[in-house]
mmCIF file of C-alpha atoms in Angstrom:
data_model
loop_
_atom_site.group_PDB
_atom_site.id
_atom_site.type_symbol
_atom_site.label_atom_id
_atom_site.label_comp_id
_atom_site.label_asym_id
_atom_site.label_seq_id
_atom_site.Cartn_x
_atom_site.Cartn_y
_atom_site.Cartn_z
ATOM 1 C CA UNK J 25 16.360 33.175 8.702
ATOM 2 C CA UNK J 26 19.818 33.300 10.602
ATOM 3 C CA UNK J 27 21.788 31.290 7.846
ATOM 4 C CA UNK J 28 24.983 32.998 6.857
ATOM 5 C CA UNK J 29 26.699 32.759 3.525
ATOM 6 C CA UNK J 30 29.819 31.471 5.136
ATOM 7 C CA UNK J 31 27.780 28.769 6.799
ATOM 8 C CA UNK J 32 26.992 27.193 3.472
ATOM 9 C CA UNK J 33 30.470 27.689 2.326
ATOM 10 C CA UNK J 34 31.586 24.693 -0.113
ATOM 11 C CA UNK J 35 28.128 23.591 -0.623
ATOM 12 C CA UNK J 36 26.850 26.795 -2.217
ATOM 13 C CA UNK J 37 30.039 27.177 -4.297
ATOM 14 C CA UNK J 38 30.000 23.667 -5.425
ATOM 15 C CA UNK J 39 26.603 23.776 -6.971
ATOM 16 C CA UNK J 40 26.047 27.520 -7.740
ATOM 17 C CA UNK J 41 26.638 28.013 -11.469
ATOM 18 C CA UNK J 42 29.282 30.659 -12.097
ATOM 19 C CA UNK J 43 27.822 33.939 -12.714
ATOM 20 C CA UNK J 44 29.455 34.340 -16.178
ATOM 21 C CA UNK J 45 27.414 31.587 -17.345
ATOM 22 C CA UNK J 46 24.532 33.907 -17.857
ATOM 23 C CA UNK J 47 25.140 34.573 -21.520
ATOM 24 C CA UNK J 48 24.107 31.462 -23.661
ATOM 25 C CA UNK J 49 24.067 29.983 -26.898
ATOM 26 C CA UNK J 50 23.884 26.610 -28.886
ATOM 27 C CA UNK J 51 26.929 25.879 -31.234
ATOM 28 C CA UNK J 52 25.954 25.035 -34.937
ATOM 29 C CA UNK J 53 27.358 22.646 -37.275
ATOM 30 C CA UNK J 54 28.425 23.296 -40.762
ATOM 31 C CA UNK J 55 25.707 24.749 -42.770
ATOM 32 C CA UNK J 56 25.327 25.391 -46.539
ATOM 33 C CA UNK J 57 27.167 28.619 -47.407
ATOM 34 C CA UNK J 58 27.642 30.629 -50.585
ATOM 35 C CA UNK J 59 29.034 28.883 -53.554
ATOM 36 C CA UNK J 60 30.901 31.865 -54.891
ATOM 37 C CA UNK J 61 33.314 34.232 -53.165
ATOM 38 C CA UNK J 62 31.143 35.832 -50.142
ATOM 39 C CA UNK J 63 30.901 36.602 -46.558
ATOM 40 C CA UNK J 64 28.772 35.176 -43.707
ATOM 41 C CA UNK J 65 27.970 36.137 -40.046
ATOM 42 C CA UNK J 66 26.229 33.792 -37.628
ATOM 43 C CA UNK J 67 25.340 34.079 -33.891
ATOM 44 C CA UNK J 68 23.443 31.567 -31.846
ATOM 45 C CA UNK J 69 22.310 31.576 -28.061
ATOM 46 C CA UNK J 70 20.654 28.779 -26.064
ATOM 47 C CA UNK J 71 20.031 28.246 -22.304
ATOM 48 C CA UNK J 72 18.010 25.101 -21.270
ATOM 49 C CA UNK J 73 17.173 23.346 -18.038
ATOM 50 C CA UNK J 74 14.930 20.866 -16.555
ATOM 51 C CA UNK J 75 13.868 22.647 -13.384
ATOM 52 C CA UNK J 76 16.145 25.796 -12.515
ATOM 53 C CA UNK J 77 15.463 29.289 -13.762
ATOM 54 C CA UNK J 78 18.394 29.873 -16.387
ATOM 55 C CA UNK J 79 17.956 33.761 -16.233
ATOM 56 C CA UNK J 80 17.947 33.968 -12.457
ATOM 57 C CA UNK J 81 20.929 31.901 -11.360
ATOM 58 C CA UNK J 82 22.225 34.472 -8.959
ATOM 59 C CA UNK J 83 18.623 35.564 -7.846
ATOM 60 C CA UNK J 84 16.119 34.561 -5.545
ATOM 61 C CA UNK J 85 14.587 31.856 -7.611
ATOM 62 C CA UNK J 86 11.205 33.021 -6.678
ATOM 63 C CA UNK J 87 9.858 32.090 -10.118
ATOM 64 C CA UNK J 88 10.780 28.982 -12.325
ATOM 65 C CA UNK J 89 12.193 26.700 -9.891
ATOM 66 C CA UNK J 90 10.894 22.882 -10.154
ATOM 67 C CA UNK J 91 12.010 20.441 -7.470
ATOM 68 C CA UNK J 92 13.249 17.047 -8.960
ATOM 69 C CA UNK J 93 13.766 13.739 -7.434
ATOM 70 C CA UNK J 94 16.360 12.955 -10.172
ATOM 71 C CA UNK J 95 19.138 14.768 -11.819
ATOM 72 C CA UNK J 96 19.069 18.449 -12.247
ATOM 73 C CA UNK J 97 20.839 19.477 -15.560
ATOM 74 C CA UNK J 98 21.364 22.680 -17.332
ATOM 75 C CA UNK J 99 23.446 24.113 -19.999
ATOM 76 C CA UNK J 100 24.213 27.700 -21.408
ATOM 77 C CA UNK J 101 26.012 27.970 -24.712
ATOM 78 C CA UNK J 102 27.050 30.623 -27.136
ATOM 79 C CA UNK J 103 28.491 30.842 -30.589
ATOM 80 C CA UNK J 104 29.528 33.823 -32.854
ATOM 81 C CA UNK J 105 31.288 33.477 -36.219
ATOM 82 C CA UNK J 106 32.191 35.649 -39.130
ATOM 83 C CA UNK J 107 34.084 34.571 -42.175
ATOM 84 C CA UNK J 108 34.141 34.055 -45.962
ATOM 85 C CA UNK J 109 33.861 31.405 -48.519
ATOM 86 C CA UNK J 110 36.720 30.762 -50.709
ATOM 87 C CA UNK J 111 35.714 30.116 -54.337
ATOM 88 C CA UNK J 112 39.190 28.907 -55.646
ATOM 89 C CA UNK J 113 38.910 25.988 -53.232
ATOM 90 C CA UNK J 114 35.423 25.028 -54.521
ATOM 91 C CA UNK J 115 35.163 21.507 -55.722
ATOM 92 C CA UNK J 116 33.080 20.367 -58.525
ATOM 93 C CA UNK J 117 29.839 19.850 -56.593
ATOM 94 C CA UNK J 118 29.739 23.918 -55.967
ATOM 95 C CA UNK J 119 30.225 23.971 -52.043
ATOM 96 C CA UNK J 120 33.244 25.921 -50.992
ATOM 97 C CA UNK J 121 35.675 25.931 -48.185
ATOM 98 C CA UNK J 122 34.611 28.546 -45.496
ATOM 99 C CA UNK J 123 37.224 30.021 -42.955
ATOM 100 C CA UNK J 124 36.234 32.128 -40.338
ATOM 101 C CA UNK J 125 36.850 33.867 -36.678
ATOM 102 C CA UNK J 126 34.756 32.168 -33.929
ATOM 103 C CA UNK J 127 34.059 32.961 -30.247
ATOM 104 C CA UNK J 128 32.395 30.479 -27.954
ATOM 105 C CA UNK J 129 31.161 30.304 -24.385
ATOM 106 C CA UNK J 130 29.811 27.088 -22.751
ATOM 107 C CA UNK J 131 28.543 26.054 -19.446
ATOM 108 C CA UNK J 132 27.061 22.812 -18.310
ATOM 109 C CA UNK J 133 25.838 21.716 -14.908
ATOM 110 C CA UNK J 134 24.687 18.293 -13.504
ATOM 111 C CA UNK J 135 23.692 18.014 -9.842
ATOM 112 C CA UNK J 136 21.462 15.807 -7.918
ATOM 113 C CA UNK J 137 17.828 17.026 -7.268
ATOM 114 C CA UNK J 138 18.886 17.239 -3.574
ATOM 115 C CA UNK J 139 21.777 19.397 -4.222
ATOM 116 C CA UNK J 140 19.457 21.810 -6.349
ATOM 117 C CA UNK J 141 17.093 21.935 -3.327
ATOM 118 C CA UNK J 142 19.966 22.855 -0.981
ATOM 119 C CA UNK J 143 20.939 25.645 -3.600
ATOM 120 C CA UNK J 144 17.280 26.645 -3.699
ATOM 121 C CA UNK J 145 17.121 27.321 0.045
ATOM 122 C CA UNK J 146 20.559 29.188 -0.277
ATOM 123 C CA UNK J 147 19.461 31.372 -3.172
ATOM 124 C CA UNK J 148 15.983 32.158 -1.516
ATOM 125 C CA UNK J 149 17.453 32.690 2.103
ATOM 126 C CA UNK J 150 15.007 30.066 3.377
ATOM 127 C CA UNK J 151 15.474 27.082 5.491
ATOM 128 C CA UNK J 152 13.988 23.587 4.828
ATOM 129 C CA UNK J 153 10.394 22.855 6.588
ATOM 130 C CA UNK J 154 12.006 19.992 8.832
ATOM 131 C CA UNK J 155 15.398 18.388 9.681
ATOM 132 C CA UNK J 156 16.675 16.802 6.267
ATOM 133 C CA UNK J 157 19.845 15.457 4.876
ATOM 134 C CA UNK J 158 20.609 16.572 1.235
ATOM 135 C CA UNK J 159 22.940 14.950 -1.201
ATOM 136 C CA UNK J 160 25.364 17.819 -2.453
ATOM 137 C CA UNK J 161 26.714 15.998 -5.618
ATOM 138 C CA UNK J 162 27.373 18.431 -8.527
ATOM 139 C CA UNK J 163 29.429 18.715 -11.636
ATOM 140 C CA UNK J 164 29.994 22.012 -13.451
ATOM 141 C CA UNK J 165 32.047 22.798 -16.373
ATOM 142 C CA UNK J 166 32.399 26.260 -17.722
ATOM 143 C CA UNK J 167 34.734 27.580 -20.439
ATOM 144 C CA UNK J 168 35.229 30.359 -22.957
ATOM 145 C CA UNK J 169 37.439 30.466 -26.221
ATOM 146 C CA UNK J 170 38.033 32.138 -29.351
ATOM 147 C CA UNK J 171 39.829 31.175 -32.588
ATOM 148 C CA UNK J 172 39.616 29.884 -36.096
ATOM 149 C CA UNK J 173 36.787 27.655 -37.682
ATOM 150 C CA UNK J 174 36.952 25.861 -40.910
ATOM 151 C CA UNK J 175 34.010 24.538 -42.748
ATOM 152 C CA UNK J 176 34.945 21.696 -45.368
ATOM 153 C CA UNK J 177 32.899 21.402 -48.698
ATOM 154 C CA UNK J 178 30.093 18.999 -48.745
ATOM 155 C CA UNK J 179 30.783 15.360 -49.579
ATOM 156 C CA UNK J 180 27.788 14.050 -51.560
ATOM 157 C CA UNK J 181 27.106 10.306 -52.408
ATOM 158 C CA UNK J 182 23.927 8.596 -53.380
ATOM 159 C CA UNK J 183 21.562 11.444 -51.882
ATOM 160 C CA UNK J 184 23.604 11.829 -48.813
ATOM 161 C CA UNK J 185 25.726 14.881 -48.039
ATOM 162 C CA UNK J 186 28.312 15.122 -45.284
ATOM 163 C CA UNK J 187 29.586 18.457 -43.742
ATOM 164 C CA UNK J 188 32.425 18.968 -41.230
ATOM 165 C CA UNK J 189 33.432 21.768 -38.987
ATOM 166 C CA UNK J 190 36.695 22.059 -37.387
ATOM 167 C CA UNK J 191 37.324 24.702 -34.575
ATOM 168 C CA UNK J 192 40.704 25.529 -33.071
ATOM 169 C CA UNK J 193 40.514 27.715 -30.124
ATOM 170 C CA UNK J 194 42.604 29.761 -27.490
ATOM 171 C CA UNK J 195 40.901 29.243 -24.214
ATOM 172 C CA UNK J 196 40.515 32.384 -22.115
ATOM 173 C CA UNK J 197 38.835 30.580 -19.169
ATOM 174 C CA UNK J 198 38.181 27.129 -17.939
ATOM 175 C CA UNK J 199 36.714 25.980 -14.681
ATOM 176 C CA UNK J 200 35.655 22.367 -13.652
ATOM 177 C CA UNK J 201 33.893 22.107 -10.151
ATOM 178 C CA UNK J 202 32.863 18.945 -8.536
ATOM 179 C CA UNK J 203 31.543 17.984 -4.977
ATOM 180 C CA UNK J 204 30.470 14.968 -2.958
ATOM 181 C CA UNK J 205 28.836 14.519 0.281
ATOM 182 C CA UNK J 206 25.838 15.913 2.165
ATOM 183 C CA UNK J 207 24.275 19.040 3.714
ATOM 184 C CA UNK J 208 22.232 18.369 6.816
ATOM 185 C CA UNK J 209 19.567 20.975 8.279
ATOM 186 C CA UNK J 210 19.451 20.310 11.968
ATOM 187 C CA UNK J 211 16.418 22.751 12.452
ATOM 188 C CA UNK J 212 17.088 25.914 14.728
ATOM 189 C CA UNK J 213 19.011 27.534 11.863
ATOM 190 C CA UNK J 214 21.838 25.185 12.190
ATOM 191 C CA UNK J 215 23.505 22.997 9.576
ATOM 192 C CA UNK J 216 26.120 20.192 9.344
ATOM 193 C CA UNK J 217 28.352 19.363 6.350
ATOM 194 C CA UNK J 218 30.628 16.457 5.380
ATOM 195 C CA UNK J 219 31.907 16.673 1.943
ATOM 196 C CA UNK J 220 34.751 17.083 -0.582
ATOM 197 C CA UNK J 221 35.339 19.759 -3.228
ATOM 198 C CA UNK J 222 37.695 19.717 -6.336
ATOM 199 C CA UNK J 223 37.695 23.121 -8.116
ATOM 200 C CA UNK J 224 40.194 23.346 -11.153
ATOM 201 C CA UNK J 225 40.015 27.142 -12.216
ATOM 202 C CA UNK J 226 42.155 29.108 -14.524
ATOM 203 C CA UNK J 227 41.510 32.030 -12.287
ATOM 204 C CA UNK J 228 42.696 30.510 -9.030
ATOM 205 C CA UNK J 229 45.791 32.004 -7.466
ATOM 206 C CA UNK J 230 47.323 30.830 -4.261
ATOM 207 C CA UNK J 231 50.137 31.664 -1.890
ATOM 208 C CA UNK J 232 53.552 30.133 -2.776
ATOM 209 C CA UNK J 233 52.204 29.002 -6.113
ATOM 210 C CA UNK J 234 52.952 30.428 -9.591
ATOM 211 C CA UNK J 235 49.827 32.192 -11.220
ATOM 212 C CA UNK J 236 48.027 29.744 -13.533
ATOM 213 C CA UNK J 237 48.969 29.559 -17.122
ATOM 214 C CA UNK J 238 47.550 32.693 -19.152
ATOM 215 C CA UNK J 239 45.598 30.335 -21.496
ATOM 216 C CA UNK J 240 44.540 27.059 -22.750
ATOM 217 C CA UNK J 241 43.707 25.518 -26.048
ATOM 218 C CA UNK J 242 40.645 23.658 -27.613
ATOM 219 C CA UNK J 243 39.780 21.836 -30.655
ATOM 220 C CA UNK J 244 36.422 20.492 -31.673
ATOM 221 C CA UNK J 245 34.979 18.685 -34.740
ATOM 222 C CA UNK J 246 31.189 18.768 -35.505
ATOM 223 C CA UNK J 247 29.515 16.831 -38.279
ATOM 224 C CA UNK J 248 26.270 17.015 -40.231
ATOM 225 C CA UNK J 249 24.806 14.228 -42.291
ATOM 226 C CA UNK J 250 21.812 15.109 -44.698
ATOM 227 C CA UNK J 251 19.844 12.921 -46.942
ATOM 228 C CA UNK J 252 17.401 14.305 -49.703
ATOM 229 C CA UNK J 253 14.829 12.023 -51.387
ATOM 230 C CA UNK J 254 15.420 11.546 -55.014
ATOM 231 C CA UNK J 255 13.363 13.629 -57.500
ATOM 232 C CA UNK J 256 12.207 10.388 -59.217
ATOM 233 C CA UNK J 257 11.227 8.626 -55.946
ATOM 234 C CA UNK J 258 7.441 8.335 -56.663
ATOM 235 C CA UNK J 259 8.161 6.474 -59.832
ATOM 236 C CA UNK J 260 10.617 4.111 -58.149
ATOM 237 C CA UNK J 261 8.044 2.705 -55.774
ATOM 238 C CA UNK J 262 9.082 0.814 -52.593
ATOM 239 C CA UNK J 263 9.695 2.751 -49.383
ATOM 240 C CA UNK J 264 10.920 5.999 -51.063
ATOM 241 C CA UNK J 265 7.303 6.423 -52.417
ATOM 242 C CA UNK J 266 5.711 6.257 -48.998
ATOM 243 C CA UNK J 267 3.823 9.646 -48.271
ATOM 244 C CA UNK J 268 5.299 9.377 -44.569
ATOM 245 C CA UNK J 269 8.861 9.388 -45.924
ATOM 246 C CA UNK J 270 10.491 12.817 -45.423
ATOM 247 C CA UNK J 271 11.778 14.957 -48.408
ATOM 248 C CA UNK J 272 14.823 15.708 -46.414
ATOM 249 C CA UNK J 273 16.570 14.553 -43.105
ATOM 250 C CA UNK J 274 19.645 15.931 -41.315
ATOM 251 C CA UNK J 275 21.431 14.333 -38.419
ATOM 252 C CA UNK J 276 23.826 17.155 -36.699
ATOM 253 C CA UNK J 277 26.432 15.990 -34.154
ATOM 254 C CA UNK J 278 28.192 19.119 -32.654
ATOM 255 C CA UNK J 279 31.361 18.537 -30.923
ATOM 256 C CA UNK J 280 31.519 14.931 -31.892
ATOM 257 C CA UNK J 281 35.086 14.993 -30.842
ATOM 258 C CA UNK J 282 36.613 17.594 -28.776
ATOM 259 C CA UNK J 283 39.398 18.388 -26.446
ATOM 260 C CA UNK J 284 39.914 21.354 -23.968
ATOM 261 C CA UNK J 285 43.521 21.325 -22.572
ATOM 262 C CA UNK J 286 44.942 23.874 -20.018
ATOM 263 C CA UNK J 287 48.502 23.145 -18.693
ATOM 264 C CA UNK J 288 49.386 24.613 -15.374
ATOM 265 C CA UNK J 289 46.059 25.282 -13.866
ATOM 266 C CA UNK J 290 45.654 25.632 -10.105
ATOM 267 C CA UNK J 291 43.336 23.217 -8.283
ATOM 268 C CA UNK J 292 41.809 23.330 -4.907
ATOM 269 C CA UNK J 293 41.049 19.939 -3.200
ATOM 270 C CA UNK J 294 39.186 20.565 -0.120
ATOM 271 C CA UNK J 295 37.366 18.422 2.661
ATOM 272 C CA UNK J 296 34.975 20.025 5.011
ATOM 273 C CA UNK J 297 33.546 18.444 8.244
ATOM 274 C CA UNK J 298 31.226 20.240 10.791
ATOM 275 C CA UNK J 299 29.016 18.952 13.398
ATOM 276 C CA UNK J 300 27.207 22.358 13.758
ATOM 277 C CA UNK J 301 28.215 24.904 10.958
ATOM 278 C CA UNK J 302 29.018 27.974 13.235
ATOM 279 C CA UNK J 303 31.935 29.864 12.074
ATOM 280 C CA UNK J 304 34.209 28.674 14.712
ATOM 281 C CA UNK J 305 33.343 25.090 14.517
ATOM 282 C CA UNK J 306 33.823 24.170 10.894
ATOM 283 C CA UNK J 307 36.879 22.037 10.040
ATOM 284 C CA UNK J 308 38.321 22.627 6.452
ATOM 285 C CA UNK J 309 41.182 20.766 5.199
ATOM 286 C CA UNK J 310 42.688 21.093 1.771
ATOM 287 C CA UNK J 311 45.395 21.960 -0.388
ATOM 288 C CA UNK J 312 46.068 23.774 -3.822
ATOM 289 C CA UNK J 313 47.692 21.614 -6.599
ATOM 290 C CA UNK J 314 49.099 22.569 -9.816
ATOM 291 C CA UNK J 315 48.128 20.223 -12.572
ATOM 292 C CA UNK J 316 47.285 19.865 -16.201
ATOM 293 C CA UNK J 317 43.533 19.504 -17.152
ATOM 294 C CA UNK J 318 42.019 17.759 -20.119
ATOM 295 C CA UNK J 319 38.279 18.073 -20.698
ATOM 296 C CA UNK J 320 35.626 17.154 -23.301
ATOM 297 C CA UNK J 321 32.900 19.427 -24.514
ATOM 298 C CA UNK J 322 29.428 17.702 -24.017
ATOM 299 C CA UNK J 323 28.129 16.268 -27.367
ATOM 300 C CA UNK J 324 24.960 17.717 -28.655
ATOM 301 C CA UNK J 325 22.960 15.560 -31.287
ATOM 302 C CA UNK J 326 19.965 16.574 -33.496
ATOM 303 C CA UNK J 327 17.749 14.917 -35.791
ATOM 304 C CA UNK J 328 15.336 16.864 -38.005
ATOM 305 C CA UNK J 329 12.969 15.511 -40.820
ATOM 306 C CA UNK J 330 11.049 17.774 -43.111
ATOM 307 C CA UNK J 331 7.942 17.242 -45.444
ATOM 308 C CA UNK J 332 7.621 20.113 -48.120
ATOM 309 C CA UNK J 333 4.679 21.516 -50.286
ATOM 310 C CA UNK J 334 3.911 24.327 -52.567
ATOM 311 C CA UNK J 335 2.877 26.529 -49.461
ATOM 312 C CA UNK J 336 5.820 25.663 -47.130
ATOM 313 C CA UNK J 337 7.214 22.748 -45.273
ATOM 314 C CA UNK J 338 6.571 20.877 -41.955
ATOM 315 C CA UNK J 339 9.472 19.642 -39.719
ATOM 316 C CA UNK J 340 10.042 17.432 -36.657
ATOM 317 C CA UNK J 341 13.273 17.995 -34.753
ATOM 318 C CA UNK J 342 14.519 16.036 -31.855
ATOM 319 C CA UNK J 343 17.597 17.158 -29.922
ATOM 320 C CA UNK J 344 19.590 16.006 -26.918
ATOM 321 C CA UNK J 345 22.361 17.585 -24.770
ATOM 322 C CA UNK J 346 23.517 16.672 -21.303
ATOM 323 C CA UNK J 347 20.677 14.266 -21.071
ATOM 324 C CA UNK J 348 18.181 17.195 -21.706
ATOM 325 C CA UNK J 349 15.595 16.272 -24.647
ATOM 326 C CA UNK J 350 13.871 18.639 -26.878
ATOM 327 C CA UNK J 351 11.007 17.564 -29.502
ATOM 328 C CA UNK J 352 10.014 20.248 -31.937
ATOM 329 C CA UNK J 353 7.251 20.445 -34.288
ATOM 330 C CA UNK J 354 7.488 23.291 -36.874
ATOM 331 C CA UNK J 355 6.151 25.071 -40.158
ATOM 332 C CA UNK J 356 8.032 27.311 -42.448
ATOM 333 C CA UNK J 357 6.277 29.113 -45.213
ATOM 334 C CA UNK J 358 7.374 29.340 -48.808
ATOM 335 C CA UNK J 359 8.509 32.520 -50.647
ATOM 336 C CA UNK J 360 11.355 35.051 -50.563
ATOM 337 C CA UNK J 361 10.061 36.455 -47.180
ATOM 338 C CA UNK J 362 9.085 33.327 -45.072
ATOM 339 C CA UNK J 363 8.054 32.924 -41.448
ATOM 340 C CA UNK J 364 8.299 30.026 -39.276
ATOM 341 C CA UNK J 365 7.013 28.637 -35.996
ATOM 342 C CA UNK J 366 7.907 25.691 -33.766
ATOM 343 C CA UNK J 367 6.496 24.313 -30.672
ATOM 344 C CA UNK J 368 8.032 22.066 -27.899
ATOM 345 C CA UNK J 369 5.307 20.894 -26.037
ATOM 346 C CA UNK J 370 7.261 19.195 -23.291
ATOM 347 C CA UNK J 371 8.925 22.278 -22.034
ATOM 348 C CA UNK J 372 6.221 24.616 -23.196
ATOM 349 C CA UNK J 373 8.660 26.417 -25.531
ATOM 350 C CA UNK J 374 7.576 28.491 -28.719
ATOM 351 C CA UNK J 375 10.265 29.460 -31.429
ATOM 352 C CA UNK J 376 9.254 32.254 -33.998
ATOM 353 C CA UNK J 377 11.596 33.163 -37.006
ATOM 354 C CA UNK J 378 11.962 35.050 -40.247
ATOM 355 C CA UNK J 379 13.929 34.354 -43.415
ATOM 356 C CA UNK J 380 14.569 36.933 -46.023
ATOM 357 C CA UNK J 381 17.306 37.034 -48.809
ATOM 358 C CA UNK J 382 19.953 35.314 -46.806
ATOM 359 C CA UNK J 383 19.064 36.899 -43.510
ATOM 360 C CA UNK J 384 17.562 34.595 -40.815
ATOM 361 C CA UNK J 385 16.549 35.457 -37.450
ATOM 362 C CA UNK J 386 14.530 33.493 -34.649
ATOM 363 C CA UNK J 387 13.835 33.804 -30.988
ATOM 364 C CA UNK J 388 12.781 30.870 -28.503
ATOM 365 C CA UNK J 389 11.389 31.012 -24.921
ATOM 366 C CA UNK J 390 9.112 28.964 -22.564
ATOM 367 C CA UNK J 391 7.932 31.956 -20.644
ATOM 368 C CA UNK J 392 8.410 35.691 -20.584
ATOM 369 C CA UNK J 393 9.806 36.403 -17.279
ATOM 370 C CA UNK J 394 13.089 35.580 -15.407
ATOM 371 C CA UNK J 395 11.610 32.074 -14.472
ATOM 372 C CA UNK J 396 12.398 30.741 -17.782
ATOM 373 C CA UNK J 397 13.807 27.104 -18.489
ATOM 374 C CA UNK J 398 14.441 27.623 -21.922
ATOM 375 C CA UNK J 399 15.608 30.826 -24.017
ATOM 376 C CA UNK J 400 17.421 31.258 -27.161
ATOM 377 C CA UNK J 401 18.109 33.466 -30.284
ATOM 378 C CA UNK J 402 19.576 32.922 -33.566
ATOM 379 C CA UNK J 403 20.833 35.362 -36.254
ATOM 380 C CA UNK J 404 22.774 34.654 -39.523
ATOM 381 C CA UNK J 405 23.504 36.369 -42.762
ATOM 382 C CA UNK J 406 24.952 34.953 -46.091
ATOM 383 C CA UNK J 407 25.840 37.310 -48.794
ATOM 384 C CA UNK J 408 27.845 36.684 -52.085
ATOM 385 C CA UNK J 409 29.945 39.419 -54.052
#
């Protein structure tokens, strides 16, 4: 293998997920908190993909890579929050305003299956088996931020309950990387390129240009709509009396509205053309541009239904983010110390959890080595004073 890193140049950078995306977690919407003065702590992490190893992004991809004809997608996301419930703002229904400090990390990648294949050869330092032209379309968004979060009291009407969460963030980093074009393997360890790259990054500095602005801003609104079967439902008859009707349903929409704004970011717009990608033959034309960037956080939706009994409750959960679907079947036991287990058959993932006196913890994975496509953890504690 004679291919050098410089020969891949723009193609590798365009589809390689930024190394800092290695930490991961799923943002959560408003949840029920203490009804009196109290403190809470939550931390969630999640990484998910449909074909690339989320724990080995900078490795050799010797385990976990699955070639796909369609779109390759992945996300890594993290959220940590600490705050307090405010009893003097508690409305009549018993729920309270909650205010806390929040830190978030979020990265998403969408690329063609052929671009993922090109990236696989780059990571594993291998060549394709025969001459081939690979589409190099990719779109990567990564950002980090910290700030303040506010959870409003629940609004309850006719068995329905609506919770809202608002995040106001100071962004520490923002990068949006896009590429178009192709990479062609010509055999004999030579490659050709033709494509464009647009890379807007808060860490890009260029000669004769002012440094990028030191920070950006972000806002996000998340919603959770819940429904609970009335206690007298069996007596009322009709569809509420059906044994198939869940006892409780929840629709969560994380980042239903959002805006990430960075005024004064330095962007790199480049065009690369090469008949044979030797170091002296590649032709790169491009320019740095200072601009204002506005992005949206990808929306995450989740619908969960629960059926309860004296010994515990069953649940069915469906989740979607950046086109990646999850379908979970779970069971949680009853009692002050309860355990839970959930399975996602399509990805082969398993989630185990414990719940004890306001302390909740769970872990999730589809495999135990660095070839995992799904990995996550959750920890929360709610305590009243």
